């Protein structure tokens, strides 16, 4: 059953109590919330995601509700709890939906160590994955949103999970977060794309989420082997500039975006070097989105896929 | 759905029971274990009993994540022990590793799935100054403390103020005895050090097995407030299972408990490990421990308090009776640490500092 199969009143009641189980990639997220904005965001952005109402083992227990004090009614706030506790301060109620998405990212970072996690987007075509590691405001999400509207499958927008055993990227296929100008750019580039969860007052400015393509969500159970590591950077003064990156150089650049690398010890090193060894690495600076997409369209792997056995 | 700790205790007592539980119960078990800091511990238990392949794969994924985190903590601790040895090289003094660091370096079963990378060491009191100096000159630094806290540690406590490494952020606690000198019990550190054993190929020593168990009992029931009741009991359970197979151990334990003035904490430790986790303790040892029992009413009260402390570890939502029991245990730990007049002064000062901070505001 998908979320869109639930009539809206039933969805609202289910999410309010006892909560709804949403499948995203390998994870079952149990979300409980009495906040209308959250349910509204879900109904637009997670419509194609499998859901269950049954009692099951959930990987994450997330709740978004008003706090238990006067801020429940006055200058209303929401607080996001993970299994009843939260390291985060409450935020204004308008930010309830982005709070859910951000907190879920954070909880995955905090609890998941059986994958190597890279702060990166990833897309796939013809069985080959392109991983786009980049710090915030690098244009990564804009590029990702454009690519998935031009035939690429969305694997992930924010957290790239690399299987420690198979070295494949395991998709989450969650909504893509866009900020400020990028929202308008993508609405122009892909007028059929569905945006929701828009919020103007966050610390990053205006934030909105793009619904992932139906096919990407339907194929969330299909991992893909990474063949390209493309480090994007948006620069309005540059039309398009792509440079090959050496393996060692790529390793050092990736280091900034590694979430749980240190805890994985030797395994982390082996998985990361194997990933870089098996991929063509580029620094990708773009100012023109159409030119960027066309470059990706011409991408073919430089060498055939190997079994990515580590050198060490 | 309210969470107790029933599934966690069941899994600790009988790991094989986990293959029979439903996915929704796994949901509770993982959350109970995570709250108690024992998820890695459950993973180790199931691995040793060859049960990992018989549980739901997604449950296994959470256990695997916990195992990776615990392995990392151990890796960090091993390096810390190495660095501390380097910093203290050349000092002519016995240095005894305590608790987790000792368990790890001895590769004891109790080290499995533990989640701490702080190192505790015991040195003779007269060597404290030199040890502190050596650590400070190797990039450890004092955790920023008020003058009163420094005074408290150096004069009333059994350890120096904690030292944190400038780059690695890891902590080392330097003890000169295992219970506060202001407290009611006085285990003689010279006896502990005299009975300690050299750790193979190392400049460190470790406590004798009976002393190790007694230290764990004292840490939980004399110096501690049982906020982490289940973890404390799991340590005790493991130490008993590790050393208790040898009958001579129990004779030694009973003798040492009286020599070291640690009989009462051992009574509580044996009673509650046996009661909560079914720890196998020979009848004669339980009988011997009875002579250290407090008055009947105190025993009954402690039974209730420990029971609530155990439930409080995983309970969600936390019931008022749990919070009350933990508060009583917190007060008890202070009561045991200092004579009444010192306790009064200490609490008054704490109250005054908090009140002043609130009036000044942020």
XYZ file of C-alpha atoms in Angstrom, chain B:
362
model
C 3.537 2.158 23.359
C 4.936 2.197 26.891
C 8.405 0.769 27.210
C 9.583 -1.155 30.243
C 12.768 -3.157 30.397
C 11.226 -6.608 30.377
C 12.446 -7.611 26.925
C 15.951 -6.344 27.641
C 16.256 -8.321 30.874
C 14.839 -11.387 29.188
C 17.366 -11.105 26.374
C 20.220 -10.695 28.859
C 19.115 -13.665 30.954
C 18.211 -15.931 28.052
C 19.597 -14.784 24.683
C 17.897 -17.703 22.923
C 14.515 -16.173 23.767
C 15.127 -13.472 21.141
C 14.478 -15.837 18.227
C 10.899 -16.305 19.414
C 9.878 -12.679 19.742
C 7.767 -10.803 17.190
C 9.022 -7.862 15.079
C 7.085 -5.348 17.203
C 8.813 -6.778 20.276
C 12.167 -6.389 18.546
C 11.170 -2.766 18.088
C 10.832 -2.434 21.878
C 13.916 -4.503 22.656
C 16.168 -2.380 20.459
C 14.895 0.812 22.044
C 15.199 -0.582 25.568
C 18.731 -1.779 24.889
C 19.763 1.467 23.221
C 18.566 3.509 26.165
C 20.460 1.279 28.554
C 23.642 1.503 26.458
C 23.504 -2.259 25.971
C 22.676 -2.708 22.285
C 26.249 -3.726 21.439
C 26.138 -6.069 24.393
C 23.032 -7.796 23.003
C 24.802 -8.134 19.648
C 27.763 -9.864 21.281
C 25.515 -12.215 23.238
C 23.601 -13.259 20.141
C 26.811 -13.664 18.158
C 28.309 -15.917 20.788
C 25.174 -18.043 20.867
C 25.088 -18.231 17.040
C 21.699 -16.541 16.895
C 22.366 -13.574 14.605
C 21.063 -15.389 11.514
C 17.844 -16.291 13.282
C 16.631 -12.782 14.047
C 14.949 -10.318 11.634
C 17.612 -8.822 9.305
C 16.636 -5.238 10.126
C 17.107 -5.958 13.820
C 20.486 -7.419 12.916
C 21.369 -4.190 11.105
C 20.845 -2.155 14.285
C 22.907 -4.620 16.289
C 25.644 -4.421 13.680
C 25.709 -0.613 13.885
C 25.991 -0.842 17.667
C 28.821 -3.352 17.380
C 30.751 -1.062 15.055
C 30.404 1.817 17.522
C 31.546 -0.353 20.448
C 34.526 -1.664 18.460
C 35.505 1.908 17.727
C 35.309 2.807 21.424
C 37.604 -0.110 22.188
C 40.023 0.958 19.496
C 40.116 4.438 20.997
C 40.649 3.045 24.501
C 43.495 0.803 23.387
C 45.283 3.782 21.908
C 44.668 5.800 25.063
C 46.238 3.085 27.193
C 49.209 3.122 24.834
C 49.550 6.909 25.050
C 49.196 6.966 28.822
C 51.923 4.323 29.094
C 54.140 6.538 26.956
C 53.424 9.626 29.042
C 54.145 7.814 32.315
C 57.202 5.962 31.048
C 60.079 6.322 33.449
C 57.990 6.995 36.550
C 58.949 4.579 39.285
C 55.493 3.665 40.534
C 52.929 0.927 40.126
C 50.037 2.053 37.926
C 46.892 -0.053 38.097
C 44.342 0.007 35.287
C 40.796 0.015 36.626
C 37.426 -1.025 35.213
C 36.939 -0.872 31.448
C 40.582 -0.383 30.543
C 41.573 -3.419 32.614
C 38.772 -5.549 31.175
C 39.798 -4.590 27.648
C 43.534 -5.202 28.080
C 42.806 -8.578 29.719
C 40.335 -9.393 26.911
C 37.770 -10.390 29.510
C 34.244 -11.262 28.366
C 32.991 -8.278 30.361
C 34.796 -6.002 27.859
C 32.471 -7.107 25.044
C 30.189 -4.388 23.758
C 31.170 -1.875 26.417
C 30.777 1.733 25.424
C 33.372 3.794 27.169
C 36.743 5.087 26.098
C 37.647 6.886 29.345
C 40.588 5.365 31.189
C 40.766 5.050 35.008
C 44.080 4.407 36.761
C 45.064 3.923 40.409
C 48.412 5.150 41.731
C 49.850 5.560 45.248
C 48.798 8.862 46.770
C 52.362 10.137 47.086
C 52.830 9.754 43.305
C 49.768 11.793 42.337
C 51.760 14.970 41.790
C 54.305 13.362 39.489
C 51.689 11.457 37.515
C 49.669 14.612 37.043
C 52.743 16.521 35.931
C 53.693 13.839 33.421
C 50.219 13.772 31.891
C 50.023 17.566 31.683
C 53.330 17.651 29.867
C 51.978 15.194 27.295
C 49.046 17.341 26.219
C 46.440 16.380 28.755
C 44.793 19.389 30.353
C 42.495 20.036 33.271
C 38.815 20.143 32.458
C 37.821 23.712 33.237
C 36.595 23.679 36.802
C 35.796 26.294 39.399
C 38.181 26.643 42.311
C 35.689 24.970 44.622
C 35.462 21.915 42.373
C 39.252 21.678 42.237
C 39.337 21.914 46.031
C 36.590 19.290 46.299
C 38.418 16.800 44.114
C 41.841 17.282 45.642
C 40.775 17.235 49.281
C 37.633 15.163 49.545
C 37.608 12.870 46.568
C 39.379 9.667 45.623
C 40.591 11.001 42.322
C 42.186 14.037 40.704
C 39.970 16.376 38.711
C 39.454 14.712 35.339
C 42.088 15.265 32.666
C 41.171 15.597 29.020
C 43.564 15.237 26.119
C 43.936 18.481 24.235
C 43.665 16.972 20.746
C 41.918 13.662 21.170
C 39.348 14.872 23.685
C 39.579 11.621 25.646
C 39.528 11.536 29.445
C 41.754 9.956 32.048
C 40.808 9.745 35.732
C 43.698 9.353 38.162
C 42.630 7.676 41.427
C 44.571 7.308 44.646
C 41.940 5.084 46.227
C 38.686 3.571 45.013
C 36.216 5.274 47.344
C 36.176 8.867 48.621
C 38.297 9.273 51.752
C 35.451 11.291 53.276
C 33.117 8.315 52.866
C 31.994 5.672 55.279
C 34.030 2.761 53.925
C 37.805 2.745 53.642
C 39.256 0.075 51.369
C 43.016 0.328 51.773
C 44.590 1.202 48.427
C 47.936 -0.217 49.526
C 46.302 -3.634 49.916
C 44.781 -3.304 46.437
C 48.083 -2.374 44.855
C 49.966 -5.066 46.783
C 47.620 -7.764 45.458
C 47.583 -6.391 41.899
C 49.127 -8.333 39.039
C 51.400 -7.254 36.231
C 49.680 -7.053 32.870
C 51.583 -9.070 30.270
C 54.084 -7.021 28.247
C 52.896 -3.791 29.762
C 53.960 -1.281 32.355
C 50.462 -1.466 33.838
C 49.012 -3.651 36.553
C 45.467 -4.875 37.074
C 43.558 -5.673 40.253
C 43.314 -9.253 41.438
C 40.066 -10.911 40.275
C 38.305 -10.706 43.641
C 39.355 -7.066 43.987
C 38.097 -6.329 40.483
C 34.656 -7.624 41.382
C 34.674 -5.753 44.687
C 35.602 -2.530 42.914
C 32.730 -2.998 40.496
C 30.371 -3.631 43.437
C 31.645 -0.550 45.269
C 31.347 1.563 42.129
C 27.703 0.572 41.695
C 26.411 0.364 45.258
C 28.647 2.600 47.355
C 29.973 5.357 45.131
C 27.297 5.296 42.448
C 23.699 6.426 42.166
C 22.475 3.531 39.991
C 21.458 5.812 37.123
C 22.895 3.072 34.913
C 21.641 0.217 37.034
C 21.390 -2.413 34.318
C 24.846 -1.713 32.942
C 26.343 -1.926 36.423
C 24.603 -5.252 37.026
C 25.669 -6.600 33.635
C 29.311 -5.858 34.510
C 28.918 -7.670 37.828
C 27.182 -10.598 36.179
C 30.000 -10.925 33.654
C 32.734 -10.763 36.265
C 31.014 -13.424 38.357
C 30.602 -15.728 35.357
C 34.215 -15.139 34.307
C 35.884 -15.777 37.667
C 33.206 -17.710 39.543
C 33.787 -21.082 37.938
C 36.775 -21.510 40.250
C 35.571 -22.415 43.803
C 38.643 -20.795 45.360
C 37.539 -17.461 43.908
C 34.518 -17.357 46.222
C 36.576 -18.026 49.353
C 38.988 -15.315 48.290
C 36.108 -12.942 47.527
C 34.512 -13.359 50.952
C 37.867 -12.898 52.699
C 38.838 -9.864 50.675
C 35.444 -8.212 51.111
C 36.044 -8.098 54.853
C 39.703 -7.156 54.564
C 38.860 -4.250 52.278
C 35.802 -3.027 54.167
C 33.627 -3.673 51.079
C 31.319 -6.310 52.496
C 28.118 -4.270 52.348
C 28.434 -3.264 48.664
C 29.263 -6.892 47.835
C 26.100 -8.022 49.618
C 24.022 -5.687 47.454
C 25.922 -6.632 44.305
C 25.404 -10.371 44.734
C 21.810 -10.010 45.825
C 20.747 -7.806 42.925
C 22.808 -9.426 40.177
C 21.229 -12.714 41.209
C 17.769 -11.189 41.479
C 17.736 -9.179 38.256
C 19.943 -11.190 35.908
C 19.882 -14.717 37.425
C 23.647 -14.476 37.964
C 24.868 -17.914 39.133
C 26.137 -17.487 42.694
C 26.909 -20.484 44.933
C 24.568 -20.815 47.911
C 27.389 -20.685 50.412
C 28.483 -17.304 49.029
C 24.949 -15.901 49.258
C 24.724 -17.245 52.833
C 28.075 -15.733 53.758
C 26.964 -12.412 52.283
C 23.879 -12.410 54.530
C 25.950 -11.569 57.556
C 26.762 -8.236 55.893
C 23.114 -7.477 55.388
C 21.824 -4.153 56.688
C 18.755 -4.018 58.975
C 15.781 -5.755 57.361
C 13.924 -2.518 56.537
C 16.903 -1.059 54.672
C 17.213 -4.228 52.632
C 13.560 -4.042 51.641
C 13.838 -0.368 50.757
C 16.955 -0.959 48.647
C 15.183 -3.837 46.903
C 12.411 -1.478 45.837
C 14.812 1.303 44.872
C 16.957 -0.985 42.729
C 13.872 -2.411 41.077
C 12.690 1.078 40.134
C 16.183 2.137 39.041
C 16.340 -0.868 36.723
C 12.912 -0.095 35.244
C 13.774 3.608 34.939
C 16.676 2.873 32.588
C 14.390 2.009 29.698
C 10.964 3.155 30.793
C 9.169 5.555 28.466
C 7.374 7.511 29.572
C 9.282 7.772 32.844
C 6.925 7.269 35.750
C 7.098 9.611 38.744
C 7.981 6.699 41.034
C 11.078 6.028 38.878
C 12.234 9.634 39.107
C 11.607 9.593 42.846
C 13.591 6.381 43.332
C 16.498 7.765 41.303
C 16.439 10.936 43.356
C 16.581 8.937 46.595
C 19.511 6.930 45.222
C 21.253 10.141 44.191
C 20.871 11.530 47.714
C 22.017 8.185 49.111
C 25.207 8.299 47.037
C 26.017 11.716 48.473
C 25.155 10.563 51.990
C 27.603 7.700 51.622
C 30.322 9.930 50.238
C 30.607 12.471 53.014
C 29.855 12.907 56.722
C 26.637 14.858 57.383
C 28.267 18.227 58.149
C 30.354 18.150 54.949
C 27.328 17.015 52.963
C 25.296 19.907 54.308
C 28.031 22.397 53.400
C 28.419 20.868 49.937
C 24.690 20.878 49.157
C 24.230 24.395 50.517
C 27.010 25.623 48.310
C 25.569 23.872 45.245
C 22.154 25.328 45.950
C 23.638 28.810 46.410
C 25.590 28.622 43.142
C 22.514 27.515 41.194
C 20.337 30.158 42.775
C 22.873 32.864 41.966
C 23.178 31.640 38.355
C 19.404 31.789 37.950
C 19.130 35.331 39.372
C 21.945 36.653 37.226
C 20.354 35.028 34.204
C 21.960 34.010 30.882
